[in-house]
PDB file of C-alpha atoms in Angstrom:
ATOM      1  CA  UNK B   1     -14.074   0.381 -13.836  1.00 49.00           C
ATOM      2  CA  UNK B   2     -13.390  -1.500 -10.666  1.00 51.00           C
ATOM      3  CA  UNK B   3     -11.104  -4.367 -11.397  1.00 61.00           C
ATOM      4  CA  UNK B   4     -10.858  -7.401  -9.067  1.00 51.00           C
ATOM      5  CA  UNK B   5      -6.913  -8.014  -6.976  1.00 51.00           C
ATOM      6  CA  UNK B   6      -4.717 -10.540  -8.776  1.00 42.00           C
ATOM      7  CA  UNK B   7      -3.974 -11.760  -5.600  1.00 54.00           C
ATOM      8  CA  UNK B   8      -5.228 -11.767  -1.796  1.00 59.00           C
ATOM      9  CA  UNK B   9      -3.087  -9.843  -0.040  1.00 73.00           C
ATOM     10  CA  UNK B  10      -2.246 -10.835   3.707  1.00 84.00           C
ATOM     11  CA  UNK B  11      -5.741 -10.548   5.472  1.00 83.00           C
ATOM     12  CA  UNK B  12      -4.112  -9.585   8.870  1.00 84.00           C
ATOM     13  CA  UNK B  13      -2.490  -6.581   7.356  1.00 85.00           C
ATOM     14  CA  UNK B  14      -2.972  -3.348   9.004  1.00 82.00           C
ATOM     15  CA  UNK B  15      -3.760  -1.307   6.515  1.00 88.00           C
ATOM     16  CA  UNK B  16      -5.958  -3.440   4.316  1.00 86.00           C
ATOM     17  CA  UNK B  17      -6.785  -7.099   6.184  1.00 83.00           C
ATOM     18  CA  UNK B  18     -10.347  -8.023   6.049  1.00 85.00           C
ATOM     19  CA  UNK B  19      -9.323 -10.262   8.919  1.00 85.00           C
ATOM     20  CA  UNK B  20      -7.491  -7.264  11.185  1.00 87.00           C
ATOM     21  CA  UNK B  21     -10.585  -5.865  13.109  1.00 91.00           C
ATOM     22  CA  UNK B  22      -7.701  -2.900  13.978  1.00 89.00           C
ATOM     23  CA  UNK B  23      -6.625  -2.454   9.816  1.00 88.00           C
ATOM     24  CA  UNK B  24      -7.584   1.191   8.877  1.00 92.00           C
ATOM     25  CA  UNK B  25      -9.578   0.051   6.093  1.00 91.00           C
ATOM     26  CA  UNK B  26      -7.672   0.430   2.580  1.00 94.00           C
ATOM     27  CA  UNK B  27      -9.909  -0.143  -0.280  1.00 94.00           C
ATOM     28  CA  UNK B  28      -7.631  -1.330  -3.381  1.00 94.00           C
ATOM     29  CA  UNK B  29      -8.836  -2.086  -7.026  1.00 94.00           C
ATOM     30  CA  UNK B  30      -6.103  -2.156  -9.949  1.00 94.00           C
ATOM     31  CA  UNK B  31      -6.071  -0.966 -13.597  1.00 95.00           C
ATOM     32  CA  UNK B  32      -3.050  -2.303 -15.409  1.00 94.00           C
ATOM     33  CA  UNK B  33      -0.155  -1.762 -13.057  1.00 94.00           C
ATOM     34  CA  UNK B  34      -1.719   1.367 -11.485  1.00 97.00           C
ATOM     35  CA  UNK B  35      -3.368   0.818  -7.915  1.00 96.00           C
ATOM     36  CA  UNK B  36      -6.833   2.870  -6.931  1.00 97.00           C
ATOM     37  CA  UNK B  37      -8.241   3.088  -3.774  1.00 96.00           C
ATOM     38  CA  UNK B  38     -10.282   5.145  -0.701  1.00 97.00           C
ATOM     39  CA  UNK B  39     -10.200   4.776   2.670  1.00 97.00           C
ATOM     40  CA  UNK B  40     -12.544   6.624   5.381  1.00 97.00           C
ATOM     41  CA  UNK B  41     -10.305   7.434   8.675  1.00 96.00           C
ATOM     42  CA  UNK B  42     -12.630   8.195  11.900  1.00 94.00           C
ATOM     43  CA  UNK B  43     -11.482   9.219  15.357  1.00 95.00           C
ATOM     44  CA  UNK B  44      -9.583   5.818  15.747  1.00 93.00           C
ATOM     45  CA  UNK B  45      -7.135   7.643  13.249  1.00 94.00           C
ATOM     46  CA  UNK B  46      -7.487  10.826  15.189  1.00 94.00           C
ATOM     47  CA  UNK B  47      -3.747  13.379  15.574  1.00 96.00           C
ATOM     48  CA  UNK B  48      -5.828  16.555  16.567  1.00 96.00           C
ATOM     49  CA  UNK B  49      -9.272  16.983  16.833  1.00 96.00           C
ATOM     50  CA  UNK B  50     -11.059  16.127  13.749  1.00 97.00           C
ATOM     51  CA  UNK B  51      -7.695  15.680  11.768  1.00 98.00           C
ATOM     52  CA  UNK B  52      -6.085  12.159  11.013  1.00 97.00           C
ATOM     53  CA  UNK B  53      -2.779  11.439  12.866  1.00 97.00           C
ATOM     54  CA  UNK B  54       0.526  11.945  10.344  1.00 97.00           C
ATOM     55  CA  UNK B  55       1.287   8.675  11.029  1.00 97.00           C
ATOM     56  CA  UNK B  56      -1.865   6.978  10.148  1.00 97.00           C
ATOM     57  CA  UNK B  57      -1.407   8.763   6.829  1.00 98.00           C
ATOM     58  CA  UNK B  58       2.181   7.233   6.029  1.00 98.00           C
ATOM     59  CA  UNK B  59       0.989   4.070   7.041  1.00 97.00           C
ATOM     60  CA  UNK B  60      -2.027   4.083   4.522  1.00 97.00           C
ATOM     61  CA  UNK B  61       0.795   5.548   1.626  1.00 98.00           C
ATOM     62  CA  UNK B  62       2.983   2.317   1.886  1.00 97.00           C
ATOM     63  CA  UNK B  63       0.160  -0.374   2.201  1.00 96.00           C
ATOM     64  CA  UNK B  64      -0.466   1.358  -1.120  1.00 97.00           C
ATOM     65  CA  UNK B  65       2.559   1.530  -2.762  1.00 98.00           C
ATOM     66  CA  UNK B  66       2.927  -1.759  -1.917  1.00 96.00           C
ATOM     67  CA  UNK B  67      -0.063  -2.548  -3.472  1.00 95.00           C
ATOM     68  CA  UNK B  68       1.820  -2.332  -7.043  1.00 96.00           C
ATOM     69  CA  UNK B  69       3.512  -4.773  -6.204  1.00 94.00           C
ATOM     70  CA  UNK B  70       0.559  -7.303  -7.210  1.00 91.00           C
ATOM     71  CA  UNK B  71       0.162  -6.597 -10.843  1.00 92.00           C
ATOM     72  CA  UNK B  72       3.539  -6.109 -11.152  1.00 94.00           C
ATOM     73  CA  UNK B  73       4.125 -10.098  -9.997  1.00 91.00           C
ATOM     74  CA  UNK B  74       7.015  -9.049  -7.695  1.00 93.00           C
ATOM     75  CA  UNK B  75       7.135  -9.495  -4.025  1.00 92.00           C
ATOM     76  CA  UNK B  76       9.032  -7.030  -2.135  1.00 94.00           C
ATOM     77  CA  UNK B  77       9.545  -5.635   0.774  1.00 96.00           C
ATOM     78  CA  UNK B  78       9.811  -1.120   1.886  1.00 98.00           C
ATOM     79  CA  UNK B  79      13.334  -0.338   1.766  1.00 98.00           C
ATOM     80  CA  UNK B  80      12.777   3.527   1.884  1.00 99.00           C
ATOM     81  CA  UNK B  81       9.309   6.229   2.119  1.00 99.00           C
ATOM     82  CA  UNK B  82       9.295   9.360   2.076  1.00 99.00           C
ATOM     83  CA  UNK B  83       5.701  10.725   2.901  1.00 99.00           C
ATOM     84  CA  UNK B  84       4.984  14.716   1.902  1.00 99.00           C
ATOM     85  CA  UNK B  85       2.392  16.736   3.944  1.00 98.00           C
ATOM     86  CA  UNK B  86       0.463  18.621   1.626  1.00 98.00           C
ATOM     87  CA  UNK B  87      -2.781  19.487   3.169  1.00 96.00           C
ATOM     88  CA  UNK B  88      -5.243  18.686   5.614  1.00 94.00           C
ATOM     89  CA  UNK B  89      -6.671  14.874   6.020  1.00 97.00           C
ATOM     90  CA  UNK B  90      -9.506  15.419   7.416  1.00 97.00           C
ATOM     91  CA  UNK B  91     -11.325  12.780   9.377  1.00 98.00           C
ATOM     92  CA  UNK B  92     -15.054  11.651   7.953  1.00 98.00           C
ATOM     93  CA  UNK B  93     -14.431  11.874   4.495  1.00 97.00           C
ATOM     94  CA  UNK B  94     -13.759   9.472   1.913  1.00 98.00           C
ATOM     95  CA  UNK B  95      -9.969   9.943   0.889  1.00 98.00           C
ATOM     96  CA  UNK B  96      -8.513   8.835  -2.827  1.00 98.00           C
ATOM     97  CA  UNK B  97      -5.652   6.915  -3.056  1.00 98.00           C
ATOM     98  CA  UNK B  98      -3.563   5.901  -6.497  1.00 98.00           C
ATOM     99  CA  UNK B  99       0.151   4.925  -6.667  1.00 98.00           C
ATOM    100  CA  UNK B 100       2.105   3.270  -9.187  1.00 99.00           C
ATOM    101  CA  UNK B 101       5.959   2.359  -9.971  1.00 99.00           C
ATOM    102  CA  UNK B 102       7.724   5.030 -11.968  1.00 98.00           C
ATOM    103  CA  UNK B 103      11.053   2.907 -12.695  1.00 98.00           C
ATOM    104  CA  UNK B 104      12.473  -0.528 -12.048  1.00 98.00           C
ATOM    105  CA  UNK B 105      16.456  -1.176 -11.931  1.00 98.00           C
ATOM    106  CA  UNK B 106      16.603  -5.138 -11.223  1.00 97.00           C
ATOM    107  CA  UNK B 107      15.204  -5.765  -7.891  1.00 97.00           C
ATOM    108  CA  UNK B 108      14.540  -1.474  -6.837  1.00 98.00           C
ATOM    109  CA  UNK B 109      11.697  -0.561  -8.037  1.00 98.00           C
ATOM    110  CA  UNK B 110      10.685   2.862  -7.582  1.00 99.00           C
ATOM    111  CA  UNK B 111       6.538   3.828  -6.645  1.00 99.00           C
ATOM    112  CA  UNK B 112       4.735   7.217  -6.447  1.00 99.00           C
ATOM    113  CA  UNK B 113       1.450   7.463  -4.613  1.00 99.00           C
ATOM    114  CA  UNK B 114      -1.226  10.200  -3.710  1.00 99.00           C
ATOM    115  CA  UNK B 115      -3.621  10.381  -1.347  1.00 99.00           C
ATOM    116  CA  UNK B 116      -6.369  13.068  -2.166  1.00 99.00           C
ATOM    117  CA  UNK B 117      -9.604  14.768  -0.392  1.00 98.00           C
ATOM    118  CA  UNK B 118     -11.388  15.443  -3.656  1.00 97.00           C
ATOM    119  CA  UNK B 119      -9.464  18.065  -5.968  1.00 96.00           C
ATOM    120  CA  UNK B 120      -6.892  18.989  -2.986  1.00 97.00           C
ATOM    121  CA  UNK B 121      -3.425  16.944  -2.577  1.00 98.00           C
ATOM    122  CA  UNK B 122      -2.966  15.749   0.793  1.00 98.00           C
ATOM    123  CA  UNK B 123       0.011  13.827   0.785  1.00 99.00           C
ATOM    124  CA  UNK B 124       2.531  12.494  -1.504  1.00 99.00           C
ATOM    125  CA  UNK B 125       4.705   9.803  -1.467  1.00 99.00           C
ATOM    126  CA  UNK B 126       8.086   8.209  -3.162  1.00 99.00           C
ATOM    127  CA  UNK B 127       9.148   5.117  -2.473  1.00 99.00           C
ATOM    128  CA  UNK B 128      12.250   2.353  -2.913  1.00 99.00           C
ATOM    129  CA  UNK B 129      10.522  -1.090  -2.701  1.00 98.00           C
ATOM    130  CA  UNK B 130      13.026  -4.493  -3.081  1.00 98.00           C
ATOM    131  CA  UNK B 131      11.875  -7.798  -4.876  1.00 96.00           C
ATOM    132  CA  UNK B 132      12.499 -10.646  -2.695  1.00 94.00           C
ATOM    133  CA  UNK B 133      11.324 -13.762  -3.400  1.00 89.00           C
ATOM    134  CA  UNK B 134       8.312 -15.131  -1.472  1.00 86.00           C
ATOM    135  CA  UNK B 135      10.664 -17.169   0.617  1.00 85.00           C
ATOM    136  CA  UNK B 136      11.531 -14.282   2.617  1.00 88.00           C
ATOM    137  CA  UNK B 137       8.496 -14.235   5.039  1.00 83.00           C
ATOM    138  CA  UNK B 138       9.133 -17.945   5.631  1.00 84.00           C
ATOM    139  CA  UNK B 139      11.590 -16.727   8.463  1.00 86.00           C
ATOM    140  CA  UNK B 140       8.353 -15.852  10.809  1.00 86.00           C
ATOM    141  CA  UNK B 141       7.527 -19.040  11.090  1.00 87.00           C
ATOM    142  CA  UNK B 142       3.666 -17.988  10.219  1.00 86.00           C
ATOM    143  CA  UNK B 143       2.492 -19.760   7.680  1.00 84.00           C
ATOM    144  CA  UNK B 144       2.045 -17.781   4.493  1.00 80.00           C
ATOM    145  CA  UNK B 145      -0.995 -16.976   2.483  1.00 79.00           C
ATOM    146  CA  UNK B 146      -1.989 -19.927   0.107  1.00 76.00           C
ATOM    147  CA  UNK B 147      -2.225 -17.392  -2.505  1.00 73.00           C
ATOM    148  CA  UNK B 148       1.790 -16.191  -2.454  1.00 77.00           C
ATOM    149  CA  UNK B 149       2.155 -20.046  -3.494  1.00 75.00           C
ATOM    150  CA  UNK B 150       4.304 -19.280  -6.774  1.00 74.00           C
ATOM    151  CA  UNK B 151       4.364 -15.337  -6.798  1.00 77.00           C
ATOM    152  CA  UNK B 152       6.820 -13.873  -8.496  1.00 76.00           C
ATOM    153  CA  UNK B 153       9.118 -16.544  -8.896  1.00 64.00           C
ATOM    154  CA  UNK B 154      12.298 -16.094  -8.179  1.00 59.00           C
ATOM    155  CA  UNK B 155      13.928 -12.534  -7.018  1.00 57.00           C
ATOM    156  CA  UNK B 156      16.305 -11.141  -9.864  1.00 54.00           C
ATOM    157  CA  UNK B 157      19.739  -9.938  -8.274  1.00 50.00           C
ATOM    158  CA  UNK B 158      20.208  -6.668  -9.114  1.00 44.00           C
TER     159      UNK B 158
END
């Protein structure tokens, strides 16, 4: 069962932004506090003939792990991310995505995620996100998406 996202993410997001013509095509849905999704990479994402570039896989992971912030109702930023490449990411195949939060320690959110091609583990990642107040993004001078109003309340102190 696919449930609808609780909050619209940035329409210009490189990973999943519907208004960004160069987005990676990440599509996600939530089941409780877990994120599931899929992506279909093509020749624009090539690192070698027929294979996805590792940077594309890493960017997908960052977007995927960050999506967990939405059902947690905790806006945040990536502090560190480690991606372990486990198998080939072939172009033209729909890859399945899953991410979740392993632990919350004050403002620190410890995330995990996987990318699979069928039963084959393509990549796994772990990341540390830091919970911040939505006002963090106001420094860019760009308007924030309307759906971000009231997201997450005040960030807790670590």
